[in-house]
Coordinates of C-alpha atoms and ligand atoms in Angstrom, one line a residue:
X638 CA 0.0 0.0 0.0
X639 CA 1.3 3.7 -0.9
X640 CA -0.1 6.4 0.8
X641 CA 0.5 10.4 0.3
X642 CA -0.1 12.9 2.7
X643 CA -0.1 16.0 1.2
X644 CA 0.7 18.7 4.0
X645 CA 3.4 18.6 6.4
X646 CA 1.5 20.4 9.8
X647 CA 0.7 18.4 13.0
X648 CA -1.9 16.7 11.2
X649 CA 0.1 15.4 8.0
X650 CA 2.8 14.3 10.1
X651 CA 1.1 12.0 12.9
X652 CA -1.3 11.1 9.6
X653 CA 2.3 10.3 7.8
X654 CA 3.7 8.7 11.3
X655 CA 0.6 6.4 12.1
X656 CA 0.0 5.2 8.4
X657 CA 3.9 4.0 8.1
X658 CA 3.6 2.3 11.3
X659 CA 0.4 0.2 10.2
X660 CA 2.5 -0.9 7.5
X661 CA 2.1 1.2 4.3
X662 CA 4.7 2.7 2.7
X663 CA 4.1 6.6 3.0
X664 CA 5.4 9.1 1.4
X665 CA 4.5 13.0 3.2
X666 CA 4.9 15.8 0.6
X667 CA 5.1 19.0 2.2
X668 CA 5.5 22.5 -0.4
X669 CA 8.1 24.5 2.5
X670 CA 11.1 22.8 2.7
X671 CA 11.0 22.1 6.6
X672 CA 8.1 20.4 7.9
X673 CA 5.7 22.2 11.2
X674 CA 6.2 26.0 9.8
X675 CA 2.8 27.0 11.3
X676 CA 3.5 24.7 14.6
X677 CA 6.9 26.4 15.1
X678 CA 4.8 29.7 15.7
X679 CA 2.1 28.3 17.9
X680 CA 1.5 30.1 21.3
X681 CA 3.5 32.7 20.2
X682 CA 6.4 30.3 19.5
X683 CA 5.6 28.4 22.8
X684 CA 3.6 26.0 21.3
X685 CA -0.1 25.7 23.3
X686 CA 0.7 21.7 22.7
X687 CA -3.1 20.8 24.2
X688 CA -5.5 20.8 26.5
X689 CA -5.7 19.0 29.9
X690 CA -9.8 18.7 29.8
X691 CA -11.4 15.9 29.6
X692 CA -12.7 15.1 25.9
X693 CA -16.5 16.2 26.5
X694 CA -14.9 19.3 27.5
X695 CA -12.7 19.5 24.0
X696 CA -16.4 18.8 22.4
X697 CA -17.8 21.7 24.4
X698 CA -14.8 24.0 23.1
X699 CA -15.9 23.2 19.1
X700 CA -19.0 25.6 18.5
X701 CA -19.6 23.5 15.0
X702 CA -19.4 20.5 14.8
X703 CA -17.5 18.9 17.8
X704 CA -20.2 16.2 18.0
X705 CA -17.9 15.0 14.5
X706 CA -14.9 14.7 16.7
X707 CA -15.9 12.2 18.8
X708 CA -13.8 9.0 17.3
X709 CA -10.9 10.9 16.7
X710 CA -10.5 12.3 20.1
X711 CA -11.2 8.9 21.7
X712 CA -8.8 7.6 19.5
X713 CA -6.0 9.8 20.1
X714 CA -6.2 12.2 23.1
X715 CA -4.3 14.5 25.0
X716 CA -2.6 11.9 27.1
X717 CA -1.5 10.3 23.6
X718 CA 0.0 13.6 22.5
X719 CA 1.8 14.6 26.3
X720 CA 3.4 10.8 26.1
X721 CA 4.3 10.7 22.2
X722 CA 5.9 14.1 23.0
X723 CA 8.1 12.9 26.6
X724 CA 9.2 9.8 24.6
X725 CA 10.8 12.0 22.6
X726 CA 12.2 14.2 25.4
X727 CA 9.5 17.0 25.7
X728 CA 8.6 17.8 29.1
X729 CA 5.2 19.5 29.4
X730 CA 3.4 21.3 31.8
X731 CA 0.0 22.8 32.5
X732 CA -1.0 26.6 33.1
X733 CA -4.3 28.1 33.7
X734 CA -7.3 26.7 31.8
X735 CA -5.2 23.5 31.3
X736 CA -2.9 25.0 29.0
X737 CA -0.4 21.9 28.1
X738 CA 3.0 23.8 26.9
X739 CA 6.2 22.0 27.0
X740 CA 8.6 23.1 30.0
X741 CA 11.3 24.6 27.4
X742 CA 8.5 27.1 26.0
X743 CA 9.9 26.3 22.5
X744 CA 7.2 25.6 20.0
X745 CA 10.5 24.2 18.0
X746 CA 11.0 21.4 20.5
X747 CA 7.5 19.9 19.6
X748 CA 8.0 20.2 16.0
X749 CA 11.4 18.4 16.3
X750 CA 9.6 15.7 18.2
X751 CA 7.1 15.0 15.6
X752 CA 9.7 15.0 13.0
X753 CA 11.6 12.5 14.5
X754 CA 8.5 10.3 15.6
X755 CA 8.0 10.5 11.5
X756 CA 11.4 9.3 11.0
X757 CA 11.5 6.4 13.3
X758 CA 7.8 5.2 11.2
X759 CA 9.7 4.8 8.1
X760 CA 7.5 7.5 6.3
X761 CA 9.9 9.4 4.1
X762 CA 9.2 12.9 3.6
X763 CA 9.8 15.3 0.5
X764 CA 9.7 18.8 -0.5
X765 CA 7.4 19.3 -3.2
X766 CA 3.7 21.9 -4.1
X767 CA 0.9 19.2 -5.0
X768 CA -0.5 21.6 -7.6
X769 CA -3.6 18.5 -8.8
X770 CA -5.4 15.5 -7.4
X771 CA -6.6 12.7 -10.1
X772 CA -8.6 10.4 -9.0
X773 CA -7.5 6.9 -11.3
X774 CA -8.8 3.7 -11.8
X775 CA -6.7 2.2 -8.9
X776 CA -5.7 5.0 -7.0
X777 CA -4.4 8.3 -7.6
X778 CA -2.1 10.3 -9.6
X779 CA -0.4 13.5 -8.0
X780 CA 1.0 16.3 -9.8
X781 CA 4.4 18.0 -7.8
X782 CA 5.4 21.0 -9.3
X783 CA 9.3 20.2 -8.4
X784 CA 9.2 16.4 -9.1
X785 CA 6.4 15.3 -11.7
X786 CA 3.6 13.1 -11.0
X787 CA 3.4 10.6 -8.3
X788 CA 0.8 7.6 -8.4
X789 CA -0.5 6.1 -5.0
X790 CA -3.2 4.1 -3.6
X791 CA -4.4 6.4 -0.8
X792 CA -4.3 10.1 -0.5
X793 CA -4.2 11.9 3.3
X794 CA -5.1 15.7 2.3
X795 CA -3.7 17.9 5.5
X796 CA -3.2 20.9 3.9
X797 CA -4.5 22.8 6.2
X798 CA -6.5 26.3 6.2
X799 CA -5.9 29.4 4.3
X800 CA -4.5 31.3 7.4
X801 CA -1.2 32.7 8.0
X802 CA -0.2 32.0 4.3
X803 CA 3.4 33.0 4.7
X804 CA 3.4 29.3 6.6
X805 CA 2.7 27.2 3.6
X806 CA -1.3 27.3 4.5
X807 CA -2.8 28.7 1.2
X808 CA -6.0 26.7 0.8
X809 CA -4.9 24.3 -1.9
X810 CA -6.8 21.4 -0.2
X811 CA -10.0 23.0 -0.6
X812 CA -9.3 23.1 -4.5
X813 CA -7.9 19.2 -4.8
X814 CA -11.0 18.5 -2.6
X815 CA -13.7 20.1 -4.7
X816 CA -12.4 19.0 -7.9
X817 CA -12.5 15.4 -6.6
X818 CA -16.2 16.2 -5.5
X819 CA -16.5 17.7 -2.3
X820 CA -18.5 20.6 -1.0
X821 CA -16.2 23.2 0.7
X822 CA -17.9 25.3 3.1
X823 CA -17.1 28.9 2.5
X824 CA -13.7 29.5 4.6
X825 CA -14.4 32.1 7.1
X826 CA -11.6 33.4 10.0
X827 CA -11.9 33.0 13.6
X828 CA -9.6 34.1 16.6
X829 CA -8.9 37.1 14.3
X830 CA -9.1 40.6 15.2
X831 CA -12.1 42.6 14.9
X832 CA -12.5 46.0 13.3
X833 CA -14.8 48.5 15.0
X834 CA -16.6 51.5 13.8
X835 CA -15.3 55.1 14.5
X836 CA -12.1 56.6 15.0
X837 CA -11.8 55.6 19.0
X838 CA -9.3 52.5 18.2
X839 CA -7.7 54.4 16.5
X840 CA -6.9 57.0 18.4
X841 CA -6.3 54.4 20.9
X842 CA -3.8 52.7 18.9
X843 CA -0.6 51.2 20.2
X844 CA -2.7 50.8 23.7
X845 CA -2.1 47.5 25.7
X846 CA -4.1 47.1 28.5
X847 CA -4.1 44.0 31.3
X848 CA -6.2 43.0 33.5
X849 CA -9.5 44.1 31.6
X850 CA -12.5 42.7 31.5
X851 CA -14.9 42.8 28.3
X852 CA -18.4 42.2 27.2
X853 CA -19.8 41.8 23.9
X854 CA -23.5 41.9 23.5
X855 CA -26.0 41.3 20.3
X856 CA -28.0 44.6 19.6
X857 CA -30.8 42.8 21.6
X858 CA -28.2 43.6 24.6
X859 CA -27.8 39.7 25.1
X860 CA -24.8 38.6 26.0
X861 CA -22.6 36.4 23.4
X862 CA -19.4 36.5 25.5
X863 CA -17.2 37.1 28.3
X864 CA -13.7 37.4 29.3
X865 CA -10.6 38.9 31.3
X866 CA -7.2 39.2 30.3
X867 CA -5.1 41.1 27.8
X868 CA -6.1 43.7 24.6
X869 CA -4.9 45.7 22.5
X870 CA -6.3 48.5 20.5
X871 CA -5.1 48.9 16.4
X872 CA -5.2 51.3 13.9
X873 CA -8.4 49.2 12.5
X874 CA -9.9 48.2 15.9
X875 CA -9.2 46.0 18.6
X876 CA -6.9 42.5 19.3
X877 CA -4.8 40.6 21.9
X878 CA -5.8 37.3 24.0
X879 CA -9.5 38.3 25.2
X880 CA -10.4 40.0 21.5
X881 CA -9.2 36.7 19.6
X882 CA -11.5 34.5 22.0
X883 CA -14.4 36.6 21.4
X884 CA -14.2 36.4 17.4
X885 CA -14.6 32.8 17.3
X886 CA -17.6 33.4 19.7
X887 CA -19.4 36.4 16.6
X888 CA -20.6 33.9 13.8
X889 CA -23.5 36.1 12.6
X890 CA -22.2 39.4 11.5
X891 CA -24.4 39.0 8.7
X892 CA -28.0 39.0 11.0
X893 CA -26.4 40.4 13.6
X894 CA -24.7 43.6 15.6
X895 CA -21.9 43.3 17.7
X896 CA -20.9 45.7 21.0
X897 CA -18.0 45.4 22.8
X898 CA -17.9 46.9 26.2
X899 CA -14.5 47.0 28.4
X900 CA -14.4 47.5 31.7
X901 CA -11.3 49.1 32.3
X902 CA -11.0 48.6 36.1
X903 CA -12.7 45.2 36.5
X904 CA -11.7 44.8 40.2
X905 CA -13.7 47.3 41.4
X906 CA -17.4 47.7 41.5
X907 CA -18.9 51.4 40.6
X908 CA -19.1 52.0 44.2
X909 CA -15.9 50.7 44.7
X910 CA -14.3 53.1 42.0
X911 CA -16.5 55.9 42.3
X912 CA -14.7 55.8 45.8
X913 CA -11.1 55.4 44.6
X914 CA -12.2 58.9 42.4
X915 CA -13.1 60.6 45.3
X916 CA -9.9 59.8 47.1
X917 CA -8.1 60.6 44.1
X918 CA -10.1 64.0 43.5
X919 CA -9.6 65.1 47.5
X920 CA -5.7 65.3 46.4
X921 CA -6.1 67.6 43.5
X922 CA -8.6 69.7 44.2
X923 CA -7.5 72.6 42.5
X924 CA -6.8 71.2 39.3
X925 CA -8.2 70.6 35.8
X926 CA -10.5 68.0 35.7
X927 CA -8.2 66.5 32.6
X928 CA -5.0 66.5 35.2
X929 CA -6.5 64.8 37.9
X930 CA -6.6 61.2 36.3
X931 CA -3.0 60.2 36.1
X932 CA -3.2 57.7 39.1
X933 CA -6.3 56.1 37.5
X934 CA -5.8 56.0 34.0
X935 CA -3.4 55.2 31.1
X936 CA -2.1 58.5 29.6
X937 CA -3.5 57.7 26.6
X938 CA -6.8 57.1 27.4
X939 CA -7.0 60.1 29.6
X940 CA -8.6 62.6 26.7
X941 CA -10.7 59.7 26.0
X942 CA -12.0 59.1 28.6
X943 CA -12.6 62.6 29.2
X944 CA -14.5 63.3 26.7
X945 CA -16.7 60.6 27.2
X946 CA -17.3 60.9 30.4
X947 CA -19.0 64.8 29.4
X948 CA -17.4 66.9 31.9
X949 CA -15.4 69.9 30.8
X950 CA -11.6 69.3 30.9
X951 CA -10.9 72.5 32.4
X952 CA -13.4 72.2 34.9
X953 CA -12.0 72.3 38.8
X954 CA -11.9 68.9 40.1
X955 CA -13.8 70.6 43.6
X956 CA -16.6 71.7 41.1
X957 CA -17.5 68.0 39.6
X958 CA -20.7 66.4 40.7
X959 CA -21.6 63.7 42.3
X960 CA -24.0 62.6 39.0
X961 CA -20.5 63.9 37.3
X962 CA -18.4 61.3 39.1
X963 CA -20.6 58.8 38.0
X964 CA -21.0 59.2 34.7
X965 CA -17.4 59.2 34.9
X966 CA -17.3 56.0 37.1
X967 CA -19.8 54.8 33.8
X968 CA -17.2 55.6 30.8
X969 CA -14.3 53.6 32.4
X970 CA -16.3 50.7 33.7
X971 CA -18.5 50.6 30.2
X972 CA -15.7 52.0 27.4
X973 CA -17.9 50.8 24.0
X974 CA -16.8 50.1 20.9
X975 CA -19.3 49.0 17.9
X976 CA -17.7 45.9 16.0
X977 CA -17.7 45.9 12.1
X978 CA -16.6 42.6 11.6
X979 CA -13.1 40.7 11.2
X980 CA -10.1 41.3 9.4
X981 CA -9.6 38.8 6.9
X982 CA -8.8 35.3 6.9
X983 CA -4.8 35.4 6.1
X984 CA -4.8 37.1 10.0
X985 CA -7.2 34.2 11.7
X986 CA -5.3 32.0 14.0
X987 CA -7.8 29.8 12.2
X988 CA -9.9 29.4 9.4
X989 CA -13.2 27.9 10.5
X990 CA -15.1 26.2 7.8
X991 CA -13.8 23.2 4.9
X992 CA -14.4 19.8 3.8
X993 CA -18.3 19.4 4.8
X994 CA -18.2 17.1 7.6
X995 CA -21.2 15.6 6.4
X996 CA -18.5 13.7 3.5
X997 CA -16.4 12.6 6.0
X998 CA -16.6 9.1 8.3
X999 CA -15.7 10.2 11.7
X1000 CA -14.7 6.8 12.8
X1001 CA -11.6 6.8 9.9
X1002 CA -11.6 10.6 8.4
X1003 CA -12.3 8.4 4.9
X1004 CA -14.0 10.4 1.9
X1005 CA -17.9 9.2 2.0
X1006 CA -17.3 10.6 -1.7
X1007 CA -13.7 9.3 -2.9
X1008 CA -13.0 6.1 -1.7
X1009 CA -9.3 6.0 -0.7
X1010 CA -9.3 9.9 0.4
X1011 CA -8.6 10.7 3.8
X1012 CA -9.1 14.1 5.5
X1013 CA -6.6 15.5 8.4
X1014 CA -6.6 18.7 10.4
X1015 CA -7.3 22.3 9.5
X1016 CA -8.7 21.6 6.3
X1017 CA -12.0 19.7 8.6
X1018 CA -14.7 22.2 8.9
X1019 CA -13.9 21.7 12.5
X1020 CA -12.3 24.5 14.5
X1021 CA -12.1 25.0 18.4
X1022 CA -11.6 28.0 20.8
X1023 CA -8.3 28.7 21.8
X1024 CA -6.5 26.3 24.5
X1025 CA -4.6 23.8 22.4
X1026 CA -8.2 22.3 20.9
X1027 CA -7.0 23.6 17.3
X1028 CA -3.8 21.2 17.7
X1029 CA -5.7 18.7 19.0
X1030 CA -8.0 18.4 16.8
X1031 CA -4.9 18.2 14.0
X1032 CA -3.4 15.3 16.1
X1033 CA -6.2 13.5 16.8
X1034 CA -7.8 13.8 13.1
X1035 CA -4.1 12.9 11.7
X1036 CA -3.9 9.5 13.6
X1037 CA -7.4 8.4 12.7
X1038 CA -6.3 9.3 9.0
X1039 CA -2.9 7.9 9.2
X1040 CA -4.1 4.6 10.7
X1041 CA -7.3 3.8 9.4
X1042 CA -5.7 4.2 5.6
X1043 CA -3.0 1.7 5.9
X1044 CA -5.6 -1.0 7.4
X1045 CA -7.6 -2.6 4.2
X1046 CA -4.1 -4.0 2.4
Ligands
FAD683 C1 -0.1 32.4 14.9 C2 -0.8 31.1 15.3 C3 -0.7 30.6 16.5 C4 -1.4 29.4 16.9 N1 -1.2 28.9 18.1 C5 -1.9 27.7 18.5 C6 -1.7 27.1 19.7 O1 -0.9 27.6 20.5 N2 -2.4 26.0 20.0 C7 -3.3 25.4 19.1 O2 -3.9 24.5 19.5 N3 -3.4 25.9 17.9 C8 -2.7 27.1 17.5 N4 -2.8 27.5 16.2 C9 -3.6 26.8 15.2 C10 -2.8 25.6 14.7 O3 -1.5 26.1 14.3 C11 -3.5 24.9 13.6 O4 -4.7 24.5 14.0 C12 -2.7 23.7 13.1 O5 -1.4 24.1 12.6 C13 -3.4 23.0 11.9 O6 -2.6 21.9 11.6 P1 -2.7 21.3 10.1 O7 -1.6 20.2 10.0 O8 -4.1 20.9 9.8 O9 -2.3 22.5 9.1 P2 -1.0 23.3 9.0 O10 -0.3 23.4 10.2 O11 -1.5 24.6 8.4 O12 -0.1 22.5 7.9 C14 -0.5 22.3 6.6 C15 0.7 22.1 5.8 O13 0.4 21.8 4.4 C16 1.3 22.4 3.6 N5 0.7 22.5 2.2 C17 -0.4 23.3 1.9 N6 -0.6 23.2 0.6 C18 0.3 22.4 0.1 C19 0.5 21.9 -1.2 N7 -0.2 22.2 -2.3 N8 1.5 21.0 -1.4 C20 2.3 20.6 -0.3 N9 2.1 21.0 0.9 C21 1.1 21.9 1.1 C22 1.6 23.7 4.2 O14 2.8 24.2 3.7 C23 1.6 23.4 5.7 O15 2.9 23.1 6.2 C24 -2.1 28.7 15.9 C25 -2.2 29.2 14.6 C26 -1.5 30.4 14.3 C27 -1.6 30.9 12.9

């Protein structure tokens, strides 16, 4: 048996790995000419390896589609990953939400593992750009720009997405898949950066705030998501940890409009702060309300703020209001920001949508379509929330792939 996997990511190389080691002779074509580019700039270059959840909780983490998932992650989980990786000398460990990462924070370290677990399989991999898929009487033919055709019996397609194209991901599956047959659902980013309306972002631009807390409500005022951590603001809109979380959360910008709403001093309630004001304001008296918020308040966010909050900048701190303070205490605790939409997909950590799930067996990631046509990773309309589910879902998907297509010899 002669399998290609076309696509040398997490999911093409344990599909490459787990094939050779049921036996078939693999061959993994990959267009860069090192294997893992993406994975080498995971977790910003840490490598988020996993999850440490159990697997209903991965399901839970999938907004479409996780039900498909099932097999795969019961087949290959998160234990399977931690020990493939620690036989292969990477020490992991877990931080909050169950954050696996490996104790050398070097995203390199996992990718070297996998490439030597590929190795040892006896699957030998190439550099070479599938530019065609042909499905033949006995198998199939693939054309490689550098190298000329290549028949086989089985084909793994783990191409991946189309984001982050500098890494190799430029949505060539998608096109192999359809002209084989396949529906492709329309690839759409998520845990992307949003653009809002107005010129508040930017003006804000450059801004990095901790320790926030934000809200995003539909224009019903129902809550679609939140979160606390990390932002920042662009010269389009808004990103950082919390902001990518909430896009893969906004799948309706079509129907639907989005507010975001930070709370810039989340420990405190509005009695809380309205107090910390007050102590503030007893020590400057005598100035300009537009110098009396250096203690409380970014620099740059000081005019904003300012402005929002209505009072006059030059008015005398002992001349503000109580109903003042307050609508002060309301513009830092509810700073809002309409959102337009997303930048495009080339800036998604992920592409949701892809192969049609509904073509796919879940128990061995086999074409329902193309006999002999497996499916790995990415290129799955399957995507996950961030916490190492995406690479998961590449690992477990990959295995299934790998080792289902060397079985019927
Ligand atoms: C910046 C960033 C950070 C991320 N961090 C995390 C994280 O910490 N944790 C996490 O779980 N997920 C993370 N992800 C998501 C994760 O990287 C992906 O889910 C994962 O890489 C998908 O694996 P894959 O093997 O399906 O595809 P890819 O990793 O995209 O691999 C596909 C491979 O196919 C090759 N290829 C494409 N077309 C062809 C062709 N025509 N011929 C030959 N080869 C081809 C590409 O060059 C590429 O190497 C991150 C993504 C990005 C962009």
């Amino acid at each position: 048996m002669k399998i290609a996997v076309i696509g040398g990511g997490p999911a093409g190389m344990m599909a490459a790995a787990s094939a050779a080691m049921g036996g078939a002779s693999v061959l993994l074509i990959e267009k860069n000419n090192f294997l893992g580019k993406k994975l080498r700039i995971t977790g910003k270059g840490r490598c988020n390896i996993t999850n440490s959840a159990e697997i209903q909780e991965f399901i839970n983490n999938i907004p479409v589609n996780g039900k498909f998932m099932h097999s795969a992650f019961y087949a290959f989980d998160n234990n399977d990953i931690t020990e493939l990786l620690k036989r292969y000398g990477v020490e992991t460990k877990i931080e909050r939400g169950g954050r696996i990462f490996p104790v050398s924070d070097n995203a390199k370290d996992v990718v070297d593992a996998l490439k030597k677990y590929v190795k040892d399989s006896g699957a030998r991999a190439i550099q070479g750009t599938v530019t065609e898929i042909l499905k033949t009487e006995n198998g199939f033919k693939i054309k490689v720009k550098e190298k000329g055709n290549i028949t086989c019996d089985k084909v793994i397609l783990a191409t991946g997405g189309a984001s982050y194209p500098q890494t190799g991901s430029t949505g060539d599956g998608y096109r192999f898949a359809k002209s084989l047959g396949h529906e492709i659902i329309p690839p759409k980013p998520s845990l992307v950066p949003l653009v809002t309306e107005g010129t508040l972002a930017n003006r804000l631009m450059g801004l990095s705030l901790k320790n926030i807390a934000i809200k995003i409500t539909d224009e019903k005022g129902k809550k679609v998501y939140e979160d606390f951590g990390e932002m920042l603001f662009t010269h389009y809109g808004v990103s950082g940890p919390v902001i990518l979380s909430a896009s893969s959360h906004l799948r309706d910008f079509e129907n639907k409009n989005y507010i975001l709403s930070i709370d810039l001093k989340p420990a405190l309630d509005d009695e809380a702060l309205d107090k910390r004001i007050l102590r503030d304001f007893e020590k400057e008296q005598n100035r300009d309300f537009i110098n009396s918020l250096d203690a409380l308040l970014p620099q740059k966010l000081i005019p904003v703020i300012v402005s929002l909050s209505g009072i006059p900048e030059r008015k005398k701190v002992r001349d503000i209001t109580r109903a003042e303070r307050l609508k002060l205490v309301e513009s830092i605790k509810k700073l809002t920001l309409k959102i337009k939409g997303t930048r495009p997909v080339a800036e998604a950590i992920i592409t949701s949508g892809g192969i049609n799930v509904k073509e796919i067996n879940p128990k061995t990631m086999e074409s329902k379509i193309v006999p002999g046509l497996y499916f790995a990773g990415e290129i799955i309309d399957v995507d996950a929330y961030t916490g190492g589910f995406n690479l998961q879902i590449a690992y477990s998907t990959g295995y299934l792939a790998g080792e289902n297509s060397a079985k019927d010899w």
